[in-house]
Structures are given as C-alpha cells and as structure tokens.
C-alpha cells in the first residue's frame, strides 16, 4: 500500500510543482526538494523497521544512527529553504513533506 501512496504523492507533487512553475518557480523547487528528502526519510524509516522486525536482535547503534539521519533528512531541506530563499521556498519544502501524509489520508478516506 505504501508504494501506491508514494506513487500518488509523486504524481500529485510533480503536478503541483508544474503548476507553481508558472507562478513562482521557487515554490516549485521547494516542493520537489521537500519530496526528495521525504523519500530519503521514508527509506530510512522503512529500512530501520525492516531490520528491527526481520532480525530478532536489536542494534541500538543502527537505530540511533537512523533516527539522526531521519531528523537530518527533515531538517536539511528546511535549512536550505531558509538559507537560500532566492532558489527555494521554505513553505514549498513543507508542502513536499506534508503531501505524503495528505495522500495517505485521502486513500484511507476513499477506501472507507
């Protein structure tokens, strides 16, 4: 199910970025940047969960490193948006993050 939601997120995000490209290209770049880093975040989260569930033993070092990597994946595009406002819009980065959650909520509501 998460692959389907990721695909919906990519299609909606790229469509939204293409729409904002005509109005404000900085927002468009911010949306794409937020989506890229959310994919990194989601990959780190799913690989950590697969490792924790798949192997019976827990590796606390790997878990902590993954948690730090996930927080960096969330903070880095916001930091880029704040430090380079001439290229990226910080609110576009936030929209790229939230887009996956909106798509997951929409698919859950449609299935009911």
mmCIF file with all atom_site columns, N, CA and C in Angstrom, residues 25-95:
data_model
loop_
_atom_site.group_PDB
_atom_site.id
_atom_site.type_symbol
_atom_site.label_atom_id
_atom_site.label_alt_id
_atom_site.label_comp_id
_atom_site.label_asym_id
_atom_site.label_entity_id
_atom_site.label_seq_id
_atom_site.pdbx_PDB_ins_code
_atom_site.Cartn_x
_atom_site.Cartn_y
_atom_site.Cartn_z
_atom_site.occupancy
_atom_site.B_iso_or_equiv
_atom_site.pdbx_formal_charge
_atom_site.auth_seq_id
_atom_site.auth_comp_id
_atom_site.auth_asym_id
_atom_site.auth_atom_id
_atom_site.pdbx_PDB_model_num
ATOM 1   N N  . UNK A 1 25 ? 8.524  29.952  -9.369 1.00 0.00 ? 25 UNK A N  1
ATOM 2   C CA . UNK A 1 25 ? 9.370  28.769  -9.537 1.00 0.00 ? 25 UNK A CA 1
ATOM 3   C C  . UNK A 1 25 ? 10.092 28.390  -8.256 1.00 0.00 ? 25 UNK A C  1
ATOM 4   N N  . UNK A 1 26 ? 10.226 29.297  -7.306 1.00 0.00 ? 26 UNK A N  1
ATOM 5   C CA . UNK A 1 26 ? 10.873 28.963  -6.029 1.00 0.00 ? 26 UNK A CA 1
ATOM 6   C C  . UNK A 1 26 ? 10.015 27.991  -5.223 1.00 0.00 ? 26 UNK A C  1
ATOM 7   N N  . UNK A 1 27 ? 8.703  28.188  -5.258 1.00 0.00 ? 27 UNK A N  1
ATOM 8   C CA . UNK A 1 27 ? 7.801  27.257  -4.580 1.00 0.00 ? 27 UNK A CA 1
ATOM 9   C C  . UNK A 1 27 ? 7.879  25.892  -5.242 1.00 0.00 ? 27 UNK A C  1
ATOM 10  N N  . UNK A 1 28 ? 7.954  25.883  -6.555 1.00 0.00 ? 28 UNK A N  1
ATOM 11  C CA . UNK A 1 28 ? 8.062  24.628  -7.300 1.00 0.00 ? 28 UNK A CA 1
ATOM 12  C C  . UNK A 1 28 ? 9.321  23.864  -6.913 1.00 0.00 ? 28 UNK A C  1
ATOM 13  N N  . UNK A 1 29 ? 10.433 24.557  -6.839 1.00 0.00 ? 29 UNK A N  1
ATOM 14  C CA . UNK A 1 29 ? 11.682 23.909  -6.420 1.00 0.00 ? 29 UNK A CA 1
ATOM 15  C C  . UNK A 1 29 ? 11.605 23.432  -4.978 1.00 0.00 ? 29 UNK A C  1
ATOM 16  N N  . UNK A 1 30 ? 10.950 24.195  -4.124 1.00 0.00 ? 30 UNK A N  1
ATOM 17  C CA . UNK A 1 30 ? 10.795 23.797  -2.728 1.00 0.00 ? 30 UNK A CA 1
ATOM 18  C C  . UNK A 1 30 ? 9.971  22.533  -2.586 1.00 0.00 ? 30 UNK A C  1
ATOM 19  N N  . UNK A 1 31 ? 8.904  22.408  -3.377 1.00 0.00 ? 31 UNK A N  1
ATOM 20  C CA . UNK A 1 31 ? 8.080  21.201  -3.332 1.00 0.00 ? 31 UNK A CA 1
ATOM 21  C C  . UNK A 1 31 ? 8.895  19.988  -3.750 1.00 0.00 ? 31 UNK A C  1
ATOM 22  N N  . UNK A 1 32 ? 9.649  20.119  -4.821 1.00 0.00 ? 32 UNK A N  1
ATOM 23  C CA . UNK A 1 32 ? 10.473 18.999  -5.287 1.00 0.00 ? 32 UNK A CA 1
ATOM 24  C C  . UNK A 1 32 ? 11.548 18.651  -4.259 1.00 0.00 ? 32 UNK A C  1
ATOM 25  N N  . UNK A 1 33 ? 12.178 19.654  -3.669 1.00 0.00 ? 33 UNK A N  1
ATOM 26  C CA . UNK A 1 33 ? 13.198 19.404  -2.646 1.00 0.00 ? 33 UNK A CA 1
ATOM 27  C C  . UNK A 1 33 ? 12.599 18.704  -1.431 1.00 0.00 ? 33 UNK A C  1
ATOM 28  N N  . UNK A 1 34 ? 11.438 19.151  -0.991 1.00 0.00 ? 34 UNK A N  1
ATOM 29  C CA . UNK A 1 34 ? 10.774 18.507  0.137  1.00 0.00 ? 34 UNK A CA 1
ATOM 30  C C  . UNK A 1 34 ? 10.388 17.074  -0.164 1.00 0.00 ? 34 UNK A C  1
ATOM 31  N N  . UNK A 1 35 ? 9.919  16.812  -1.385 1.00 0.00 ? 35 UNK A N  1
ATOM 32  C CA . UNK A 1 35 ? 9.552  15.443  -1.757 1.00 0.00 ? 35 UNK A CA 1
ATOM 33  C C  . UNK A 1 35 ? 10.768 14.534  -1.807 1.00 0.00 ? 35 UNK A C  1
ATOM 34  N N  . UNK A 1 36 ? 11.870 15.025  -2.345 1.00 0.00 ? 36 UNK A N  1
ATOM 35  C CA . UNK A 1 36 ? 13.086 14.206  -2.434 1.00 0.00 ? 36 UNK A CA 1
ATOM 36  C C  . UNK A 1 36 ? 13.576 13.826  -1.041 1.00 0.00 ? 36 UNK A C  1
ATOM 37  N N  . UNK A 1 37 ? 13.615 14.798  -0.152 1.00 0.00 ? 37 UNK A N  1
ATOM 38  C CA . UNK A 1 37 ? 14.091 14.488  1.189  1.00 0.00 ? 37 UNK A CA 1
ATOM 39  C C  . UNK A 1 37 ? 13.078 13.680  1.990  1.00 0.00 ? 37 UNK A C  1
ATOM 40  N N  . UNK A 1 38 ? 11.787 13.784  1.669  1.00 0.00 ? 38 UNK A N  1
ATOM 41  C CA . UNK A 1 38 ? 10.829 12.914  2.340  1.00 0.00 ? 38 UNK A CA 1
ATOM 42  C C  . UNK A 1 38 ? 11.011 11.473  1.895  1.00 0.00 ? 38 UNK A C  1
ATOM 43  N N  . UNK A 1 39 ? 11.383 11.263  0.631  1.00 0.00 ? 39 UNK A N  1
ATOM 44  C CA . UNK A 1 39 ? 11.667 9.903   0.171  1.00 0.00 ? 39 UNK A CA 1
ATOM 45  C C  . UNK A 1 39 ? 12.878 9.330   0.903  1.00 0.00 ? 39 UNK A C  1
ATOM 46  N N  . UNK A 1 40 ? 13.891 10.155  1.137  1.00 0.00 ? 40 UNK A N  1
ATOM 47  C CA . UNK A 1 40 ? 15.051 9.710   1.930  1.00 0.00 ? 40 UNK A CA 1
ATOM 48  C C  . UNK A 1 40 ? 14.606 9.356   3.342  1.00 0.00 ? 40 UNK A C  1
ATOM 49  N N  . UNK A 1 41 ? 13.778 10.204  3.941  1.00 0.00 ? 41 UNK A N  1
ATOM 50  C CA . UNK A 1 41 ? 13.251 9.957   5.281  1.00 0.00 ? 41 UNK A CA 1
ATOM 51  C C  . UNK A 1 41 ? 12.467 8.648   5.316  1.00 0.00 ? 41 UNK A C  1
ATOM 52  N N  . UNK A 1 42 ? 11.597 8.445   4.341  1.00 0.00 ? 42 UNK A N  1
ATOM 53  C CA . UNK A 1 42 ? 10.764 7.243   4.306  1.00 0.00 ? 42 UNK A CA 1
ATOM 54  C C  . UNK A 1 42 ? 11.603 5.991   4.089  1.00 0.00 ? 42 UNK A C  1
ATOM 55  N N  . UNK A 1 43 ? 12.641 6.084   3.261  1.00 0.00 ? 43 UNK A N  1
ATOM 56  C CA . UNK A 1 43 ? 13.527 4.943   3.050  1.00 0.00 ? 43 UNK A CA 1
ATOM 57  C C  . UNK A 1 43 ? 14.261 4.579   4.338  1.00 0.00 ? 43 UNK A C  1
ATOM 58  N N  . UNK A 1 44 ? 14.772 5.575   5.047  1.00 0.00 ? 44 UNK A N  1
ATOM 59  C CA . UNK A 1 44 ? 15.456 5.305   6.314  1.00 0.00 ? 44 UNK A CA 1
ATOM 60  C C  . UNK A 1 44 ? 14.509 4.703   7.339  1.00 0.00 ? 44 UNK A C  1
ATOM 61  N N  . UNK A 1 45 ? 13.293 5.207   7.393  1.00 0.00 ? 45 UNK A N  1
ATOM 62  C CA . UNK A 1 45 ? 12.313 4.686   8.341  1.00 0.00 ? 45 UNK A CA 1
ATOM 63  C C  . UNK A 1 45 ? 11.939 3.246   8.023  1.00 0.00 ? 45 UNK A C  1
ATOM 64  N N  . UNK A 1 46 ? 11.671 2.947   6.758  1.00 0.00 ? 46 UNK A N  1
ATOM 65  C CA . UNK A 1 46 ? 11.270 1.588   6.391  1.00 0.00 ? 46 UNK A CA 1
ATOM 66  C C  . UNK A 1 46 ? 12.422 0.601   6.515  1.00 0.00 ? 46 UNK A C  1
ATOM 67  N N  . UNK A 1 47 ? 13.641 1.020   6.203  1.00 0.00 ? 47 UNK A N  1
ATOM 68  C CA . UNK A 1 47 ? 14.769 0.094   6.349  1.00 0.00 ? 47 UNK A CA 1
ATOM 69  C C  . UNK A 1 47 ? 15.056 -0.198  7.815  1.00 0.00 ? 47 UNK A C  1
ATOM 70  N N  . UNK A 1 48 ? 14.889 0.786   8.683  1.00 0.00 ? 48 UNK A N  1
ATOM 71  C CA . UNK A 1 48 ? 15.083 0.557   10.115 1.00 0.00 ? 48 UNK A CA 1
ATOM 72  C C  . UNK A 1 48 ? 14.027 -0.391  10.658 1.00 0.00 ? 48 UNK A C  1
ATOM 73  N N  . UNK A 1 49 ? 12.785 -0.191  10.254 1.00 0.00 ? 49 UNK A N  1
ATOM 74  C CA . UNK A 1 49 ? 11.719 -1.078  10.715 1.00 0.00 ? 49 UNK A CA 1
ATOM 75  C C  . UNK A 1 49 ? 11.892 -2.488  10.175 1.00 0.00 ? 49 UNK A C  1
ATOM 76  N N  . UNK A 1 50 ? 12.275 -2.623  8.922  1.00 0.00 ? 50 UNK A N  1
ATOM 77  C CA . UNK A 1 50 ? 12.510 -3.956  8.360  1.00 0.00 ? 50 UNK A CA 1
ATOM 78  C C  . UNK A 1 50 ? 13.649 -4.668  9.074  1.00 0.00 ? 50 UNK A C  1
ATOM 79  N N  . UNK A 1 51 ? 14.692 -3.938  9.414  1.00 0.00 ? 51 UNK A N  1
ATOM 80  C CA . UNK A 1 51 ? 15.819 -4.545  10.122 1.00 0.00 ? 51 UNK A CA 1
ATOM 81  C C  . UNK A 1 51 ? 15.420 -4.953  11.536 1.00 0.00 ? 51 UNK A C  1
ATOM 82  N N  . UNK A 1 52 ? 14.646 -4.107  12.207 1.00 0.00 ? 52 UNK A N  1
ATOM 83  C CA . UNK A 1 52 ? 14.240 -4.410  13.578 1.00 0.00 ? 52 UNK A CA 1
ATOM 84  C C  . UNK A 1 52 ? 13.264 -5.578  13.627 1.00 0.00 ? 52 UNK A C  1
ATOM 85  N N  . UNK A 1 53 ? 12.377 -5.665  12.657 1.00 0.00 ? 53 UNK A N  1
ATOM 86  C CA . UNK A 1 53 ? 11.402 -6.753  12.640 1.00 0.00 ? 53 UNK A CA 1
ATOM 87  C C  . UNK A 1 53 ? 12.018 -8.027  12.085 1.00 0.00 ? 53 UNK A C  1
ATOM 88  N N  . UNK A 1 54 ? 12.842 -7.898  11.047 1.00 0.00 ? 54 UNK A N  1
ATOM 89  C CA . UNK A 1 54 ? 13.418 -9.069  10.394 1.00 0.00 ? 54 UNK A CA 1
ATOM 90  C C  . UNK A 1 54 ? 14.390 -9.832  11.270 1.00 0.00 ? 54 UNK A C  1
ATOM 91  N N  . UNK A 1 55 ? 15.292 -9.144  11.909 1.00 0.00 ? 55 UNK A N  1
ATOM 92  C CA . UNK A 1 55 ? 16.244 -9.815  12.793 1.00 0.00 ? 55 UNK A CA 1
ATOM 93  C C  . UNK A 1 55 ? 15.717 -9.713  14.219 1.00 0.00 ? 55 UNK A C  1
ATOM 94  N N  . UNK A 1 56 ? 15.864 -10.763 14.958 1.00 0.00 ? 56 UNK A N  1
ATOM 95  C CA . UNK A 1 56 ? 15.345 -10.799 16.316 1.00 0.00 ? 56 UNK A CA 1
ATOM 96  C C  . UNK A 1 56 ? 16.091 -9.899  17.278 1.00 0.00 ? 56 UNK A C  1
ATOM 97  N N  . UNK A 1 57 ? 17.354 -9.619  16.979 1.00 0.00 ? 57 UNK A N  1
ATOM 98  C CA . UNK A 1 57 ? 18.137 -8.799  17.903 1.00 0.00 ? 57 UNK A CA 1
ATOM 99  C C  . UNK A 1 57 ? 18.068 -7.326  17.507 1.00 0.00 ? 57 UNK A C  1
ATOM 100 N N  . UNK A 1 58 ? 18.228 -6.480  18.493 1.00 0.00 ? 58 UNK A N  1
ATOM 101 C CA . UNK A 1 58 ? 18.191 -5.043  18.253 1.00 0.00 ? 58 UNK A CA 1
ATOM 102 C C  . UNK A 1 58 ? 19.601 -4.483  18.279 1.00 0.00 ? 58 UNK A C  1
ATOM 103 N N  . UNK A 1 59 ? 19.880 -3.654  17.310 1.00 0.00 ? 59 UNK A N  1
ATOM 104 C CA . UNK A 1 59 ? 21.153 -2.966  17.250 1.00 0.00 ? 59 UNK A CA 1
ATOM 105 C C  . UNK A 1 59 ? 20.883 -1.499  17.571 1.00 0.00 ? 59 UNK A C  1
ATOM 106 N N  . UNK A 1 60 ? 21.171 -1.102  18.794 1.00 0.00 ? 60 UNK A N  1
ATOM 107 C CA . UNK A 1 60 ? 20.824 0.241   19.244 1.00 0.00 ? 60 UNK A CA 1
ATOM 108 C C  . UNK A 1 60 ? 21.620 1.312   18.501 1.00 0.00 ? 60 UNK A C  1
ATOM 109 N N  . UNK A 1 61 ? 22.840 0.992   18.092 1.00 0.00 ? 61 UNK A N  1
ATOM 110 C CA . UNK A 1 61 ? 23.651 1.957   17.350 1.00 0.00 ? 61 UNK A CA 1
ATOM 111 C C  . UNK A 1 61 ? 23.048 2.277   15.994 1.00 0.00 ? 61 UNK A C  1
ATOM 112 N N  . UNK A 1 62 ? 22.601 1.241   15.287 1.00 0.00 ? 62 UNK A N  1
ATOM 113 C CA . UNK A 1 62 ? 21.971 1.443   13.984 1.00 0.00 ? 62 UNK A CA 1
ATOM 114 C C  . UNK A 1 62 ? 20.650 2.194   14.125 1.00 0.00 ? 62 UNK A C  1
ATOM 115 N N  . UNK A 1 63 ? 19.910 1.885   15.163 1.00 0.00 ? 63 UNK A N  1
ATOM 116 C CA . UNK A 1 63 ? 18.639 2.565   15.392 1.00 0.00 ? 63 UNK A CA 1
ATOM 117 C C  . UNK A 1 63 ? 18.851 4.050   15.670 1.00 0.00 ? 63 UNK A C  1
ATOM 118 N N  . UNK A 1 64 ? 19.831 4.365   16.490 1.00 0.00 ? 64 UNK A N  1
ATOM 119 C CA . UNK A 1 64 ? 20.109 5.767   16.803 1.00 0.00 ? 64 UNK A CA 1
ATOM 120 C C  . UNK A 1 64 ? 20.657 6.514   15.585 1.00 0.00 ? 64 UNK A C  1
ATOM 121 N N  . UNK A 1 65 ? 21.517 5.854   14.817 1.00 0.00 ? 65 UNK A N  1
ATOM 122 C CA . UNK A 1 65 ? 22.056 6.474   13.609 1.00 0.00 ? 65 UNK A CA 1
ATOM 123 C C  . UNK A 1 65 ? 20.945 6.746   12.596 1.00 0.00 ? 65 UNK A C  1
ATOM 124 N N  . UNK A 1 66 ? 20.017 5.814   12.486 1.00 0.00 ? 66 UNK A N  1
ATOM 125 C CA . UNK A 1 66 ? 18.891 6.011   11.582 1.00 0.00 ? 66 UNK A CA 1
ATOM 126 C C  . UNK A 1 66 ? 17.989 7.142   12.064 1.00 0.00 ? 66 UNK A C  1
ATOM 127 N N  . UNK A 1 67 ? 17.794 7.245   13.370 1.00 0.00 ? 67 UNK A N  1
ATOM 128 C CA . UNK A 1 67 ? 16.969 8.338   13.906 1.00 0.00 ? 67 UNK A CA 1
ATOM 129 C C  . UNK A 1 67 ? 17.616 9.693   13.635 1.00 0.00 ? 67 UNK A C  1
ATOM 130 N N  . UNK A 1 68 ? 18.923 9.767   13.793 1.00 0.00 ? 68 UNK A N  1
ATOM 131 C CA . UNK A 1 68 ? 19.635 11.016  13.499 1.00 0.00 ? 68 UNK A CA 1
ATOM 132 C C  . UNK A 1 68 ? 19.557 11.330  12.005 1.00 0.00 ? 68 UNK A C  1
ATOM 133 N N  . UNK A 1 69 ? 19.693 10.310  11.170 1.00 0.00 ? 69 UNK A N  1
ATOM 134 C CA . UNK A 1 69 ? 19.578 10.505  9.726  1.00 0.00 ? 69 UNK A CA 1
ATOM 135 C C  . UNK A 1 69 ? 18.189 10.964  9.312  1.00 0.00 ? 69 UNK A C  1
ATOM 136 N N  . UNK A 1 70 ? 17.156 10.417  9.958  1.00 0.00 ? 70 UNK A N  1
ATOM 137 C CA . UNK A 1 70 ? 15.790 10.843  9.645  1.00 0.00 ? 70 UNK A CA 1
ATOM 138 C C  . UNK A 1 70 ? 15.559 12.298  10.037 1.00 0.00 ? 70 UNK A C  1
ATOM 139 N N  . UNK A 1 71 ? 16.067 12.682  11.197 1.00 0.00 ? 71 UNK A N  1
ATOM 140 C CA . UNK A 1 71 ? 15.910 14.081  11.616 1.00 0.00 ? 71 UNK A CA 1
ATOM 141 C C  . UNK A 1 71 ? 16.692 15.023  10.699 1.00 0.00 ? 71 UNK A C  1
ATOM 142 N N  . UNK A 1 72 ? 17.860 14.579  10.244 1.00 0.00 ? 72 UNK A N  1
ATOM 143 C CA . UNK A 1 72 ? 18.638 15.386  9.297  1.00 0.00 ? 72 UNK A CA 1
ATOM 144 C C  . UNK A 1 72 ? 17.911 15.497  7.958  1.00 0.00 ? 72 UNK A C  1
ATOM 145 N N  . UNK A 1 73 ? 17.257 14.406  7.539  1.00 0.00 ? 73 UNK A N  1
ATOM 146 C CA . UNK A 1 73 ? 16.512 14.438  6.281  1.00 0.00 ? 73 UNK A CA 1
ATOM 147 C C  . UNK A 1 73 ? 15.315 15.374  6.367  1.00 0.00 ? 73 UNK A C  1
ATOM 148 N N  . UNK A 1 74 ? 14.771 15.564  7.555  1.00 0.00 ? 74 UNK A N  1
ATOM 149 C CA . UNK A 1 74 ? 13.664 16.503  7.719  1.00 0.00 ? 74 UNK A CA 1
ATOM 150 C C  . UNK A 1 74 ? 14.167 17.945  7.858  1.00 0.00 ? 74 UNK A C  1
ATOM 151 N N  . UNK A 1 75 ? 15.324 18.124  8.492  1.00 0.00 ? 75 UNK A N  1
ATOM 152 C CA . UNK A 1 75 ? 15.810 19.475  8.770  1.00 0.00 ? 75 UNK A CA 1
ATOM 153 C C  . UNK A 1 75 ? 16.571 20.087  7.600  1.00 0.00 ? 75 UNK A C  1
ATOM 154 N N  . UNK A 1 76 ? 17.250 19.275  6.822  1.00 0.00 ? 76 UNK A N  1
ATOM 155 C CA . UNK A 1 76 ? 18.118 19.799  5.767  1.00 0.00 ? 76 UNK A CA 1
ATOM 156 C C  . UNK A 1 76 ? 17.369 20.607  4.702  1.00 0.00 ? 76 UNK A C  1
ATOM 157 N N  . UNK A 1 77 ? 16.251 20.127  4.153  1.00 0.00 ? 77 UNK A N  1
ATOM 158 C CA . UNK A 1 77 ? 15.579 20.971  3.152  1.00 0.00 ? 77 UNK A CA 1
ATOM 159 C C  . UNK A 1 77 ? 15.004 22.255  3.739  1.00 0.00 ? 77 UNK A C  1
ATOM 160 N N  . UNK A 1 78 ? 14.573 22.206  4.998  1.00 0.00 ? 78 UNK A N  1
ATOM 161 C CA . UNK A 1 78 ? 14.091 23.437  5.629  1.00 0.00 ? 78 UNK A CA 1
ATOM 162 C C  . UNK A 1 78 ? 15.233 24.424  5.813  1.00 0.00 ? 78 UNK A C  1
ATOM 163 N N  . UNK A 1 79 ? 16.385 23.911  6.194  1.00 0.00 ? 79 UNK A N  1
ATOM 164 C CA . UNK A 1 79 ? 17.562 24.762  6.344  1.00 0.00 ? 79 UNK A CA 1
ATOM 165 C C  . UNK A 1 79 ? 17.985 25.343  4.997  1.00 0.00 ? 79 UNK A C  1
ATOM 166 N N  . UNK A 1 80 ? 17.935 24.523  3.958  1.00 0.00 ? 80 UNK A N  1
ATOM 167 C CA . UNK A 1 80 ? 18.261 25.011  2.615  1.00 0.00 ? 80 UNK A CA 1
ATOM 168 C C  . UNK A 1 80 ? 17.263 26.087  2.188  1.00 0.00 ? 80 UNK A C  1
ATOM 169 N N  . UNK A 1 81 ? 15.974 25.858  2.473  1.00 0.00 ? 81 UNK A N  1
ATOM 170 C CA . UNK A 1 81 ? 14.959 26.849  2.130  1.00 0.00 ? 81 UNK A CA 1
ATOM 171 C C  . UNK A 1 81 ? 15.124 28.159  2.880  1.00 0.00 ? 81 UNK A C  1
ATOM 172 N N  . UNK A 1 82 ? 15.596 28.074  4.134  1.00 0.00 ? 82 UNK A N  1
ATOM 173 C CA . UNK A 1 82 ? 15.805 29.292  4.919  1.00 0.00 ? 82 UNK A CA 1
ATOM 174 C C  . UNK A 1 82 ? 17.063 30.024  4.467  1.00 0.00 ? 82 UNK A C  1
ATOM 175 N N  . UNK A 1 83 ? 18.135 29.278  4.214  1.00 0.00 ? 83 UNK A N  1
ATOM 176 C CA . UNK A 1 83 ? 19.408 29.910  3.862  1.00 0.00 ? 83 UNK A CA 1
ATOM 177 C C  . UNK A 1 83 ? 19.476 30.378  2.410  1.00 0.00 ? 83 UNK A C  1
ATOM 178 N N  . UNK A 1 84 ? 18.737 29.729  1.529  1.00 0.00 ? 84 UNK A N  1
ATOM 179 C CA . UNK A 1 84 ? 18.758 30.088  0.106  1.00 0.00 ? 84 UNK A CA 1
ATOM 180 C C  . UNK A 1 84 ? 17.354 30.446  -0.394 1.00 0.00 ? 84 UNK A C  1
ATOM 181 N N  . UNK A 1 85 ? 16.774 31.529  0.106  1.00 0.00 ? 85 UNK A N  1
ATOM 182 C CA . UNK A 1 85 ? 15.405 31.856  -0.321 1.00 0.00 ? 85 UNK A CA 1
ATOM 183 C C  . UNK A 1 85 ? 15.316 32.310  -1.775 1.00 0.00 ? 85 UNK A C  1
ATOM 184 N N  . UNK A 1 86 ? 16.433 32.666  -2.376 1.00 0.00 ? 86 UNK A N  1
ATOM 185 C CA . UNK A 1 86 ? 16.399 33.073  -3.780 1.00 0.00 ? 86 UNK A CA 1
ATOM 186 C C  . UNK A 1 86 ? 16.228 31.869  -4.711 1.00 0.00 ? 86 UNK A C  1
ATOM 187 N N  . UNK A 1 87 ? 16.464 30.651  -4.195 1.00 0.00 ? 87 UNK A N  1
ATOM 188 C CA . UNK A 1 87 ? 16.323 29.446  -5.013 1.00 0.00 ? 87 UNK A CA 1
ATOM 189 C C  . UNK A 1 87 ? 15.177 28.544  -4.569 1.00 0.00 ? 87 UNK A C  1
ATOM 190 N N  . UNK A 1 88 ? 14.930 28.445  -3.261 1.00 0.00 ? 88 UNK A N  1
ATOM 191 C CA . UNK A 1 88 ? 13.929 27.526  -2.721 1.00 0.00 ? 88 UNK A CA 1
ATOM 192 C C  . UNK A 1 88 ? 13.014 28.267  -1.750 1.00 0.00 ? 88 UNK A C  1
ATOM 193 N N  . UNK A 1 89 ? 11.759 27.882  -1.741 1.00 0.00 ? 89 UNK A N  1
ATOM 194 C CA . UNK A 1 89 ? 10.798 28.444  -0.800 1.00 0.00 ? 89 UNK A CA 1
ATOM 195 C C  . UNK A 1 89 ? 10.610 27.449  0.338  1.00 0.00 ? 89 UNK A C  1
ATOM 196 N N  . UNK A 1 90 ? 10.725 27.922  1.579  1.00 0.00 ? 90 UNK A N  1
ATOM 197 C CA . UNK A 1 90 ? 10.629 27.038  2.737  1.00 0.00 ? 90 UNK A CA 1
ATOM 198 C C  . UNK A 1 90 ? 9.218  26.465  2.868  1.00 0.00 ? 90 UNK A C  1
ATOM 199 N N  . UNK A 1 91 ? 8.199  27.219  2.479  1.00 0.00 ? 91 UNK A N  1
ATOM 200 C CA . UNK A 1 91 ? 6.834  26.710  2.545  1.00 0.00 ? 91 UNK A CA 1
ATOM 201 C C  . UNK A 1 91 ? 6.585  25.642  1.479  1.00 0.00 ? 91 UNK A C  1
ATOM 202 N N  . UNK A 1 92 ? 7.280  25.748  0.353  1.00 0.00 ? 92 UNK A N  1
ATOM 203 C CA . UNK A 1 92 ? 7.229  24.686  -0.644 1.00 0.00 ? 92 UNK A CA 1
ATOM 204 C C  . UNK A 1 92 ? 7.848  23.404  -0.123 1.00 0.00 ? 92 UNK A C  1
ATOM 205 N N  . UNK A 1 93 ? 8.935  23.532  0.640  1.00 0.00 ? 93 UNK A N  1
ATOM 206 C CA . UNK A 1 93 ? 9.550  22.353  1.265  1.00 0.00 ? 93 UNK A CA 1
ATOM 207 C C  . UNK A 1 93 ? 8.591  21.696  2.244  1.00 0.00 ? 93 UNK A C  1
ATOM 208 N N  . UNK A 1 94 ? 7.898  22.508  3.023  1.00 0.00 ? 94 UNK A N  1
ATOM 209 C CA . UNK A 1 94 ? 6.901  21.965  3.950  1.00 0.00 ? 94 UNK A CA 1
ATOM 210 C C  . UNK A 1 94 ? 5.770  21.272  3.194  1.00 0.00 ? 94 UNK A C  1
ATOM 211 N N  . UNK A 1 95 ? 5.366  21.838  2.073  1.00 0.00 ? 95 UNK A N  1
ATOM 212 C CA . UNK A 1 95 ? 4.319  21.212  1.264  1.00 0.00 ? 95 UNK A CA 1
ATOM 213 C C  . UNK A 1 95 ? 4.784  19.867  0.718  1.00 0.00 ? 95 UNK A C  1
#
